[in-house]
Amino acid sequence: GDSVTQMEGPVTLSEEACLTINCTYTATGYPSLFWYVQYPGEGLQLLLKATKADDKGSNKGFEATYRKETTSFHLEKGSVQVSDSAVYFCALKGGYQKVTFGTGTKLQVIP
Amino acid sequence: DSGVTQTPKHLITATGQRVTLRCSPRSGDLSVYWYQQSLDQGLQFLIQYYNGEERAKGNILERFSAQQFPDLHSELNLSSLELGDSALYFCASSVGREGEAFFGQGTRLTVV
């Protein structure tokens, strides 16, 4: 079945540092890929998405590129802020429109 | 506001009891998903409905059941509750293959 593997957290960075959160997936066919963010005490919100190979999703300074050859969708940001502290989930939408999530990576940005 | 409404927001109940969580999807969304989020298990997919029919099943216990009604709202029934069932339960909805899932704010269930 479909699965998503993302790097274990927590990830602790200083403000303005570069961020990469790795995500790889297993799926049949051509899934759509997503990154969601969950701020403390809130539900999940879509951060960015890509629906086909080589697409790049971007939002709020975050980027991720759909790499079919490596089955990856790594999340990157060049300069993180304290307000980026949250839990980040990689997800895919595959056959029958089922959405499968990774386990989440907690990011803590310190001033 | 995602457009997905979950009620109640908080629920405290005793072990052995039964509760029903309700979800109203965004207007026009045919798929409804239920997830359980606990501290030690992360976000666990429970079940998905599409236009009233069960479409996919995840790590849903036999004590749990769900359904989607003709007006597309969904209910998640949890019975014979145990302390370990305490968690945040999220509902999400989406439309189409490429559409993202929109999440409700969740129902926080505490079993005492």
JSON list of N, CA, C and O in Angstrom, two decimals, chain B residues 61-112:
[
{"chain": "B", "resi": 61, "resn": "LEU", "atom": "N", "xyz": [-9.91, 0.48, 14.98]},
{"chain": "B", "resi": 61, "resn": "LEU", "atom": "CA", "xyz": [-10.25, -0.64, 15.86]},
{"chain": "B", "resi": 61, "resn": "LEU", "atom": "C", "xyz": [-11.67, -1.13, 15.58]},
{"chain": "B", "resi": 61, "resn": "LEU", "atom": "O", "xyz": [-12.51, -0.37, 15.10]},
{"chain": "B", "resi": 62, "resn": "GLU", "atom": "N", "xyz": [-11.93, -2.37, 15.96]},
{"chain": "B", "resi": 62, "resn": "GLU", "atom": "CA", "xyz": [-13.28, -2.91, 15.77]},
{"chain": "B", "resi": 62, "resn": "GLU", "atom": "C", "xyz": [-14.30, -2.20, 16.64]},
{"chain": "B", "resi": 62, "resn": "GLU", "atom": "O", "xyz": [-15.49, -2.18, 16.31]},
{"chain": "B", "resi": 63, "resn": "ARG", "atom": "N", "xyz": [-13.82, -1.58, 17.72]},
{"chain": "B", "resi": 63, "resn": "ARG", "atom": "CA", "xyz": [-14.74, -0.84, 18.60]},
{"chain": "B", "resi": 63, "resn": "ARG", "atom": "C", "xyz": [-15.17, 0.49, 17.98]},
{"chain": "B", "resi": 63, "resn": "ARG", "atom": "O", "xyz": [-16.07, 1.16, 18.50]},
{"chain": "B", "resi": 64, "resn": "PHE", "atom": "N", "xyz": [-14.50, 0.86, 16.91]},
{"chain": "B", "resi": 64, "resn": "PHE", "atom": "CA", "xyz": [-14.82, 2.13, 16.25]},
{"chain": "B", "resi": 64, "resn": "PHE", "atom": "C", "xyz": [-15.57, 1.84, 14.95]},
{"chain": "B", "resi": 64, "resn": "PHE", "atom": "O", "xyz": [-15.28, 0.87, 14.26]},
{"chain": "B", "resi": 65, "resn": "SER", "atom": "N", "xyz": [-16.48, 2.72, 14.61]},
{"chain": "B", "resi": 65, "resn": "SER", "atom": "CA", "xyz": [-17.16, 2.60, 13.33]},
{"chain": "B", "resi": 65, "resn": "SER", "atom": "C", "xyz": [-17.49, 4.00, 12.83]},
{"chain": "B", "resi": 65, "resn": "SER", "atom": "O", "xyz": [-17.47, 4.97, 13.61]},
{"chain": "B", "resi": 66, "resn": "ALA", "atom": "N", "xyz": [-17.75, 4.10, 11.56]},
{"chain": "B", "resi": 66, "resn": "ALA", "atom": "CA", "xyz": [-18.07, 5.40, 10.98]},
{"chain": "B", "resi": 66, "resn": "ALA", "atom": "C", "xyz": [-19.09, 5.21, 9.88]},
{"chain": "B", "resi": 66, "resn": "ALA", "atom": "O", "xyz": [-19.33, 4.10, 9.40]},
{"chain": "B", "resi": 67, "resn": "GLN", "atom": "N", "xyz": [-19.70, 6.32, 9.50]},
{"chain": "B", "resi": 67, "resn": "GLN", "atom": "CA", "xyz": [-20.56, 6.31, 8.33]},
{"chain": "B", "resi": 67, "resn": "GLN", "atom": "C", "xyz": [-20.65, 7.71, 7.75]},
{"chain": "B", "resi": 67, "resn": "GLN", "atom": "O", "xyz": [-20.37, 8.69, 8.44]},
{"chain": "B", "resi": 68, "resn": "GLN", "atom": "N", "xyz": [-21.02, 7.76, 6.49]},
{"chain": "B", "resi": 68, "resn": "GLN", "atom": "CA", "xyz": [-21.25, 9.02, 5.82]},
{"chain": "B", "resi": 68, "resn": "GLN", "atom": "C", "xyz": [-22.70, 9.02, 5.32]},
{"chain": "B", "resi": 68, "resn": "GLN", "atom": "O", "xyz": [-23.12, 8.08, 4.64]},
{"chain": "B", "resi": 69, "resn": "PHE", "atom": "N", "xyz": [-23.41, 10.06, 5.65]},
{"chain": "B", "resi": 69, "resn": "PHE", "atom": "CA", "xyz": [-24.82, 10.15, 5.37]},
{"chain": "B", "resi": 69, "resn": "PHE", "atom": "C", "xyz": [-25.09, 10.77, 4.00]},
{"chain": "B", "resi": 69, "resn": "PHE", "atom": "O", "xyz": [-24.19, 11.33, 3.39]},
{"chain": "B", "resi": 70, "resn": "PRO", "atom": "N", "xyz": [-26.35, 10.65, 3.51]},
{"chain": "B", "resi": 70, "resn": "PRO", "atom": "CA", "xyz": [-26.66, 11.22, 2.18]},
{"chain": "B", "resi": 70, "resn": "PRO", "atom": "C", "xyz": [-26.34, 12.70, 2.05]},
{"chain": "B", "resi": 70, "resn": "PRO", "atom": "O", "xyz": [-26.01, 13.17, 0.95]},
{"chain": "B", "resi": 71, "resn": "ASP", "atom": "N", "xyz": [-26.39, 13.46, 3.15]},
{"chain": "B", "resi": 71, "resn": "ASP", "atom": "CA", "xyz": [-26.04, 14.88, 3.04]},
{"chain": "B", "resi": 71, "resn": "ASP", "atom": "C", "xyz": [-24.52, 15.08, 3.15]},
{"chain": "B", "resi": 71, "resn": "ASP", "atom": "O", "xyz": [-24.07, 16.22, 3.20]},
{"chain": "B", "resi": 72, "resn": "LEU", "atom": "N", "xyz": [-23.78, 14.00, 3.18]},
{"chain": "B", "resi": 72, "resn": "LEU", "atom": "CA", "xyz": [-22.32, 13.93, 3.18]},
{"chain": "B", "resi": 72, "resn": "LEU", "atom": "C", "xyz": [-21.65, 14.21, 4.52]},
{"chain": "B", "resi": 72, "resn": "LEU", "atom": "O", "xyz": [-20.43, 14.08, 4.61]},
{"chain": "B", "resi": 73, "resn": "HIS", "atom": "N", "xyz": [-22.43, 14.53, 5.54]},
{"chain": "B", "resi": 73, "resn": "HIS", "atom": "CA", "xyz": [-21.76, 14.65, 6.83]},
{"chain": "B", "resi": 73, "resn": "HIS", "atom": "C", "xyz": [-21.41, 13.24, 7.32]},
{"chain": "B", "resi": 73, "resn": "HIS", "atom": "O", "xyz": [-21.97, 12.24, 6.86]},
{"chain": "B", "resi": 74, "resn": "SER", "atom": "N", "xyz": [-20.47, 13.18, 8.23]},
{"chain": "B", "resi": 74, "resn": "SER", "atom": "CA", "xyz": [-19.98, 11.89, 8.69]},
{"chain": "B", "resi": 74, "resn": "SER", "atom": "C", "xyz": [-19.96, 11.85, 10.20]},
{"chain": "B", "resi": 74, "resn": "SER", "atom": "O", "xyz": [-19.83, 12.88, 10.86]},
{"chain": "B", "resi": 75, "resn": "GLU", "atom": "N", "xyz": [-20.10, 10.66, 10.73]},
{"chain": "B", "resi": 75, "resn": "GLU", "atom": "CA", "xyz": [-20.00, 10.45, 12.17]},
{"chain": "B", "resi": 75, "resn": "GLU", "atom": "C", "xyz": [-19.02, 9.32, 12.44]},
{"chain": "B", "resi": 75, "resn": "GLU", "atom": "O", "xyz": [-19.00, 8.32, 11.72]},
{"chain": "B", "resi": 76, "resn": "LEU", "atom": "N", "xyz": [-18.25, 9.49, 13.50]},
{"chain": "B", "resi": 76, "resn": "LEU", "atom": "CA", "xyz": [-17.32, 8.47, 13.96]},
{"chain": "B", "resi": 76, "resn": "LEU", "atom": "C", "xyz": [-17.80, 8.04, 15.34]},
{"chain": "B", "resi": 76, "resn": "LEU", "atom": "O", "xyz": [-17.92, 8.86, 16.24]},
{"chain": "B", "resi": 77, "resn": "ASN", "atom": "N", "xyz": [-18.13, 6.76, 15.45]},
{"chain": "B", "resi": 77, "resn": "ASN", "atom": "CA", "xyz": [-18.62, 6.21, 16.70]},
{"chain": "B", "resi": 77, "resn": "ASN", "atom": "C", "xyz": [-17.52, 5.43, 17.40]},
{"chain": "B", "resi": 77, "resn": "ASN", "atom": "O", "xyz": [-16.91, 4.54, 16.80]},
{"chain": "B", "resi": 78, "resn": "LEU", "atom": "N", "xyz": [-17.28, 5.76, 18.66]},
{"chain": "B", "resi": 78, "resn": "LEU", "atom": "CA", "xyz": [-16.25, 5.09, 19.44]},
{"chain": "B", "resi": 78, "resn": "LEU", "atom": "C", "xyz": [-16.93, 4.45, 20.65]},
{"chain": "B", "resi": 78, "resn": "LEU", "atom": "O", "xyz": [-17.61, 5.14, 21.41]},
{"chain": "B", "resi": 79, "resn": "SER", "atom": "N", "xyz": [-16.79, 3.14, 20.79]},
{"chain": "B", "resi": 79, "resn": "SER", "atom": "CA", "xyz": [-17.49, 2.46, 21.87]},
{"chain": "B", "resi": 79, "resn": "SER", "atom": "C", "xyz": [-16.50, 1.72, 22.78]},
{"chain": "B", "resi": 79, "resn": "SER", "atom": "O", "xyz": [-15.32, 1.57, 22.45]},
{"chain": "B", "resi": 80, "resn": "SER", "atom": "N", "xyz": [-17.03, 1.30, 23.92]},
{"chain": "B", "resi": 80, "resn": "SER", "atom": "CA", "xyz": [-16.21, 0.59, 24.94]},
{"chain": "B", "resi": 80, "resn": "SER", "atom": "C", "xyz": [-14.90, 1.32, 25.14]},
{"chain": "B", "resi": 80, "resn": "SER", "atom": "O", "xyz": [-13.81, 0.73, 25.06]},
{"chain": "B", "resi": 81, "resn": "LEU", "atom": "N", "xyz": [-14.99, 2.60, 25.37]},
{"chain": "B", "resi": 81, "resn": "LEU", "atom": "CA", "xyz": [-13.81, 3.45, 25.39]},
{"chain": "B", "resi": 81, "resn": "LEU", "atom": "C", "xyz": [-12.80, 3.04, 26.45]},
{"chain": "B", "resi": 81, "resn": "LEU", "atom": "O", "xyz": [-13.16, 2.63, 27.56]},
{"chain": "B", "resi": 82, "resn": "GLU", "atom": "N", "xyz": [-11.54, 3.17, 26.09]},
{"chain": "B", "resi": 82, "resn": "GLU", "atom": "CA", "xyz": [-10.43, 2.87, 26.98]},
{"chain": "B", "resi": 82, "resn": "GLU", "atom": "C", "xyz": [-9.59, 4.14, 27.16]},
{"chain": "B", "resi": 82, "resn": "GLU", "atom": "O", "xyz": [-9.67, 5.07, 26.36]},
{"chain": "B", "resi": 83, "resn": "LEU", "atom": "N", "xyz": [-8.77, 4.15, 28.21]},
{"chain": "B", "resi": 83, "resn": "LEU", "atom": "CA", "xyz": [-7.93, 5.32, 28.47]},
{"chain": "B", "resi": 83, "resn": "LEU", "atom": "C", "xyz": [-7.07, 5.66, 27.25]},
{"chain": "B", "resi": 83, "resn": "LEU", "atom": "O", "xyz": [-6.85, 6.82, 26.93]},
{"chain": "B", "resi": 84, "resn": "GLY", "atom": "N", "xyz": [-6.60, 4.62, 26.58]},
{"chain": "B", "resi": 84, "resn": "GLY", "atom": "CA", "xyz": [-5.72, 4.81, 25.43]},
{"chain": "B", "resi": 84, "resn": "GLY", "atom": "C", "xyz": [-6.40, 5.43, 24.21]},
{"chain": "B", "resi": 84, "resn": "GLY", "atom": "O", "xyz": [-5.72, 5.78, 23.24]},
{"chain": "B", "resi": 85, "resn": "ASP", "atom": "N", "xyz": [-7.71, 5.55, 24.26]},
{"chain": "B", "resi": 85, "resn": "ASP", "atom": "CA", "xyz": [-8.43, 6.18, 23.15]},
{"chain": "B", "resi": 85, "resn": "ASP", "atom": "C", "xyz": [-8.40, 7.70, 23.25]},
{"chain": "B", "resi": 85, "resn": "ASP", "atom": "O", "xyz": [-8.83, 8.39, 22.33]},
{"chain": "B", "resi": 86, "resn": "SER", "atom": "N", "xyz": [-7.90, 8.21, 24.36]},
{"chain": "B", "resi": 86, "resn": "SER", "atom": "CA", "xyz": [-7.78, 9.66, 24.51]},
{"chain": "B", "resi": 86, "resn": "SER", "atom": "C", "xyz": [-6.84, 10.19, 23.43]},
{"chain": "B", "resi": 86, "resn": "SER", "atom": "O", "xyz": [-5.70, 9.74, 23.30]},
{"chain": "B", "resi": 87, "resn": "ALA", "atom": "N", "xyz": [-7.33, 11.14, 22.66]},
{"chain": "B", "resi": 87, "resn": "ALA", "atom": "CA", "xyz": [-6.57, 11.65, 21.52]},
{"chain": "B", "resi": 87, "resn": "ALA", "atom": "C", "xyz": [-7.34, 12.79, 20.88]},
{"chain": "B", "resi": 87, "resn": "ALA", "atom": "O", "xyz": [-8.46, 13.10, 21.26]},
{"chain": "B", "resi": 88, "resn": "LEU", "atom": "N", "xyz": [-6.69, 13.40, 19.89]},
{"chain": "B", "resi": 88, "resn": "LEU", "atom": "CA", "xyz": [-7.37, 14.35, 19.00]},
{"chain": "B", "resi": 88, "resn": "LEU", "atom": "C", "xyz": [-7.87, 13.58, 17.80]},
{"chain": "B", "resi": 88, "resn": "LEU", "atom": "O", "xyz": [-7.12, 12.83, 17.19]},
{"chain": "B", "resi": 89, "resn": "TYR", "atom": "N", "xyz": [-9.13, 13.78, 17.46]},
{"chain": "B", "resi": 89, "resn": "TYR", "atom": "CA", "xyz": [-9.69, 13.12, 16.28]},
{"chain": "B", "resi": 89, "resn": "TYR", "atom": "C", "xyz": [-10.00, 14.20, 15.24]},
{"chain": "B", "resi": 89, "resn": "TYR", "atom": "O", "xyz": [-10.77, 15.12, 15.49]},
{"chain": "B", "resi": 90, "resn": "PHE", "atom": "N", "xyz": [-9.34, 14.04, 14.09]},
{"chain": "B", "resi": 90, "resn": "PHE", "atom": "CA", "xyz": [-9.52, 15.01, 13.02]},
{"chain": "B", "resi": 90, "resn": "PHE", "atom": "C", "xyz": [-10.35, 14.42, 11.91]},
{"chain": "B", "resi": 90, "resn": "PHE", "atom": "O", "xyz": [-10.22, 13.25, 11.55]},
{"chain": "B", "resi": 91, "resn": "CYS", "atom": "N", "xyz": [-11.17, 15.28, 11.34]},
{"chain": "B", "resi": 91, "resn": "CYS", "atom": "CA", "xyz": [-11.89, 14.98, 10.12]},
{"chain": "B", "resi": 91, "resn": "CYS", "atom": "C", "xyz": [-11.32, 15.88, 9.02]},
{"chain": "B", "resi": 91, "resn": "CYS", "atom": "O", "xyz": [-10.92, 17.02, 9.27]},
{"chain": "B", "resi": 92, "resn": "ALA", "atom": "N", "xyz": [-11.25, 15.35, 7.82]},
{"chain": "B", "resi": 92, "resn": "ALA", "atom": "CA", "xyz": [-10.81, 16.14, 6.68]},
{"chain": "B", "resi": 92, "resn": "ALA", "atom": "C", "xyz": [-11.71, 15.83, 5.50]},
{"chain": "B", "resi": 92, "resn": "ALA", "atom": "O", "xyz": [-12.32, 14.76, 5.44]},
{"chain": "B", "resi": 93, "resn": "SER", "atom": "N", "xyz": [-11.80, 16.76, 4.56]},
{"chain": "B", "resi": 93, "resn": "SER", "atom": "CA", "xyz": [-12.57, 16.49, 3.34]},
{"chain": "B", "resi": 93, "resn": "SER", "atom": "C", "xyz": [-11.80, 16.98, 2.14]},
{"chain": "B", "resi": 93, "resn": "SER", "atom": "O", "xyz": [-10.92, 17.85, 2.25]},
{"chain": "B", "resi": 94, "resn": "SER", "atom": "N", "xyz": [-12.11, 16.42, 1.00]},
{"chain": "B", "resi": 94, "resn": "SER", "atom": "CA", "xyz": [-11.46, 16.84, -0.23]},
{"chain": "B", "resi": 94, "resn": "SER", "atom": "C", "xyz": [-12.35, 16.49, -1.41]},
{"chain": "B", "resi": 94, "resn": "SER", "atom": "O", "xyz": [-13.32, 15.74, -1.30]},
{"chain": "B", "resi": 95, "resn": "VAL", "atom": "N", "xyz": [-11.96, 17.04, -2.56]},
{"chain": "B", "resi": 95, "resn": "VAL", "atom": "CA", "xyz": [-12.69, 16.74, -3.79]},
{"chain": "B", "resi": 95, "resn": "VAL", "atom": "C", "xyz": [-11.67, 16.44, -4.87]},
{"chain": "B", "resi": 95, "resn": "VAL", "atom": "O", "xyz": [-10.67, 17.13, -5.01]},
{"chain": "B", "resi": 96, "resn": "GLY", "atom": "N", "xyz": [-11.87, 15.37, -5.59]},
{"chain": "B", "resi": 96, "resn": "GLY", "atom": "CA", "xyz": [-11.02, 15.12, -6.74]},
{"chain": "B", "resi": 96, "resn": "GLY", "atom": "C", "xyz": [-9.66, 14.55, -6.40]},
{"chain": "B", "resi": 96, "resn": "GLY", "atom": "O", "xyz": [-9.25, 14.50, -5.24]},
{"chain": "B", "resi": 97, "resn": "ARG", "atom": "N", "xyz": [-8.91, 14.17, -7.42]},
{"chain": "B", "resi": 97, "resn": "ARG", "atom": "CA", "xyz": [-7.62, 13.51, -7.23]},
{"chain": "B", "resi": 97, "resn": "ARG", "atom": "C", "xyz": [-6.54, 14.50, -6.77]},
{"chain": "B", "resi": 97, "resn": "ARG", "atom": "O", "xyz": [-5.71, 14.19, -5.95]},
{"chain": "B", "resi": 98, "resn": "GLU", "atom": "N", "xyz": [-6.58, 15.68, -7.31]},
{"chain": "B", "resi": 98, "resn": "GLU", "atom": "CA", "xyz": [-5.49, 16.61, -7.03]},
{"chain": "B", "resi": 98, "resn": "GLU", "atom": "C", "xyz": [-5.80, 17.56, -5.89]},
{"chain": "B", "resi": 98, "resn": "GLU", "atom": "O", "xyz": [-4.91, 18.30, -5.45]},
{"chain": "B", "resi": 99, "resn": "GLY", "atom": "N", "xyz": [-7.01, 17.56, -5.45]},
{"chain": "B", "resi": 99, "resn": "GLY", "atom": "CA", "xyz": [-7.39, 18.50, -4.40]},
{"chain": "B", "resi": 99, "resn": "GLY", "atom": "C", "xyz": [-6.83, 18.10, -3.05]},
{"chain": "B", "resi": 99, "resn": "GLY", "atom": "O", "xyz": [-6.86, 16.94, -2.67]},
{"chain": "B", "resi": 100, "resn": "GLU", "atom": "N", "xyz": [-6.33, 19.07, -2.33]},
{"chain": "B", "resi": 100, "resn": "GLU", "atom": "CA", "xyz": [-5.81, 18.80, -1.00]},
{"chain": "B", "resi": 100, "resn": "GLU", "atom": "C", "xyz": [-6.94, 18.51, -0.03]},
{"chain": "B", "resi": 100, "resn": "GLU", "atom": "O", "xyz": [-8.10, 18.86, -0.28]},
{"chain": "B", "resi": 101, "resn": "ALA", "atom": "N", "xyz": [-6.58, 17.87, 1.07]},
{"chain": "B", "resi": 101, "resn": "ALA", "atom": "CA", "xyz": [-7.54, 17.63, 2.14]},
{"chain": "B", "resi": 101, "resn": "ALA", "atom": "C", "xyz": [-7.60, 18.86, 3.04]},
{"chain": "B", "resi": 101, "resn": "ALA", "atom": "O", "xyz": [-6.57, 19.42, 3.39]},
{"chain": "B", "resi": 102, "resn": "PHE", "atom": "N", "xyz": [-8.78, 19.26, 3.41]},
{"chain": "B", "resi": 102, "resn": "PHE", "atom": "CA", "xyz": [-8.98, 20.38, 4.34]},
{"chain": "B", "resi": 102, "resn": "PHE", "atom": "C", "xyz": [-9.41, 19.80, 5.68]},
{"chain": "B", "resi": 102, "resn": "PHE", "atom": "O", "xyz": [-10.32, 18.98, 5.75]},
{"chain": "B", "resi": 103, "resn": "PHE", "atom": "N", "xyz": [-8.75, 20.25, 6.72]},
{"chain": "B", "resi": 103, "resn": "PHE", "atom": "CA", "xyz": [-8.95, 19.67, 8.04]},
{"chain": "B", "resi": 103, "resn": "PHE", "atom": "C", "xyz": [-9.85, 20.54, 8.91]},
{"chain": "B", "resi": 103, "resn": "PHE", "atom": "O", "xyz": [-9.77, 21.78, 8.88]},
{"chain": "B", "resi": 104, "resn": "GLY", "atom": "N", "xyz": [-10.65, 19.86, 9.72]},
{"chain": "B", "resi": 104, "resn": "GLY", "atom": "CA", "xyz": [-11.36, 20.53, 10.79]},
{"chain": "B", "resi": 104, "resn": "GLY", "atom": "C", "xyz": [-10.41, 20.80, 11.95]},
{"chain": "B", "resi": 104, "resn": "GLY", "atom": "O", "xyz": [-9.24, 20.42, 11.91]},
{"chain": "B", "resi": 105, "resn": "GLN", "atom": "N", "xyz": [-10.92, 21.46, 12.97]},
{"chain": "B", "resi": 105, "resn": "GLN", "atom": "CA", "xyz": [-10.10, 21.82, 14.13]},
{"chain": "B", "resi": 105, "resn": "GLN", "atom": "C", "xyz": [-9.92, 20.66, 15.10]},
{"chain": "B", "resi": 105, "resn": "GLN", "atom": "O", "xyz": [-9.13, 20.74, 16.03]},
{"chain": "B", "resi": 106, "resn": "GLY", "atom": "N", "xyz": [-10.64, 19.58, 14.87]},
{"chain": "B", "resi": 106, "resn": "GLY", "atom": "CA", "xyz": [-10.47, 18.40, 15.70]},
{"chain": "B", "resi": 106, "resn": "GLY", "atom": "C", "xyz": [-11.40, 18.34, 16.90]},
{"chain": "B", "resi": 106, "resn": "GLY", "atom": "O", "xyz": [-11.91, 19.36, 17.36]},
{"chain": "B", "resi": 107, "resn": "THR", "atom": "N", "xyz": [-11.61, 17.14, 17.38]},
{"chain": "B", "resi": 107, "resn": "THR", "atom": "CA", "xyz": [-12.31, 16.90, 18.64]},
{"chain": "B", "resi": 107, "resn": "THR", "atom": "C", "xyz": [-11.32, 16.28, 19.60]},
{"chain": "B", "resi": 107, "resn": "THR", "atom": "O", "xyz": [-10.70, 15.26, 19.29]},
{"chain": "B", "resi": 108, "resn": "ARG", "atom": "N", "xyz": [-11.14, 16.94, 20.74]},
{"chain": "B", "resi": 108, "resn": "ARG", "atom": "CA", "xyz": [-10.23, 16.38, 21.75]},
{"chain": "B", "resi": 108, "resn": "ARG", "atom": "C", "xyz": [-11.04, 15.50, 22.69]},
{"chain": "B", "resi": 108, "resn": "ARG", "atom": "O", "xyz": [-11.89, 15.97, 23.42]},
{"chain": "B", "resi": 109, "resn": "LEU", "atom": "N", "xyz": [-10.74, 14.20, 22.62]},
{"chain": "B", "resi": 109, "resn": "LEU", "atom": "CA", "xyz": [-11.43, 13.23, 23.47]},
{"chain": "B", "resi": 109, "resn": "LEU", "atom": "C", "xyz": [-10.54, 12.86, 24.64]},
{"chain": "B", "resi": 109, "resn": "LEU", "atom": "O", "xyz": [-9.39, 12.48, 24.44]},
{"chain": "B", "resi": 110, "resn": "THR", "atom": "N", "xyz": [-11.10, 12.98, 25.82]},
{"chain": "B", "resi": 110, "resn": "THR", "atom": "CA", "xyz": [-10.40, 12.56, 27.03]},
{"chain": "B", "resi": 110, "resn": "THR", "atom": "C", "xyz": [-11.23, 11.48, 27.70]},
{"chain": "B", "resi": 110, "resn": "THR", "atom": "O", "xyz": [-12.40, 11.71, 28.04]},
{"chain": "B", "resi": 111, "resn": "VAL", "atom": "N", "xyz": [-10.63, 10.33, 27.88]},
{"chain": "B", "resi": 111, "resn": "VAL", "atom": "CA", "xyz": [-11.31, 9.21, 28.55]},
{"chain": "B", "resi": 111, "resn": "VAL", "atom": "C", "xyz": [-10.70, 9.09, 29.95]},
{"chain": "B", "resi": 111, "resn": "VAL", "atom": "O", "xyz": [-9.48, 8.97, 30.10]},
{"chain": "B", "resi": 112, "resn": "VAL", "atom": "N", "xyz": [-11.58, 9.16, 30.95]},
{"chain": "B", "resi": 112, "resn": "VAL", "atom": "CA", "xyz": [-11.08, 9.12, 32.34]},
{"chain": "B", "resi": 112, "resn": "VAL", "atom": "C", "xyz": [-11.59, 7.87, 33.06]},
{"chain": "B", "resi": 112, "resn": "VAL", "atom": "O", "xyz": [-12.52, 7.21, 32.61]}
]
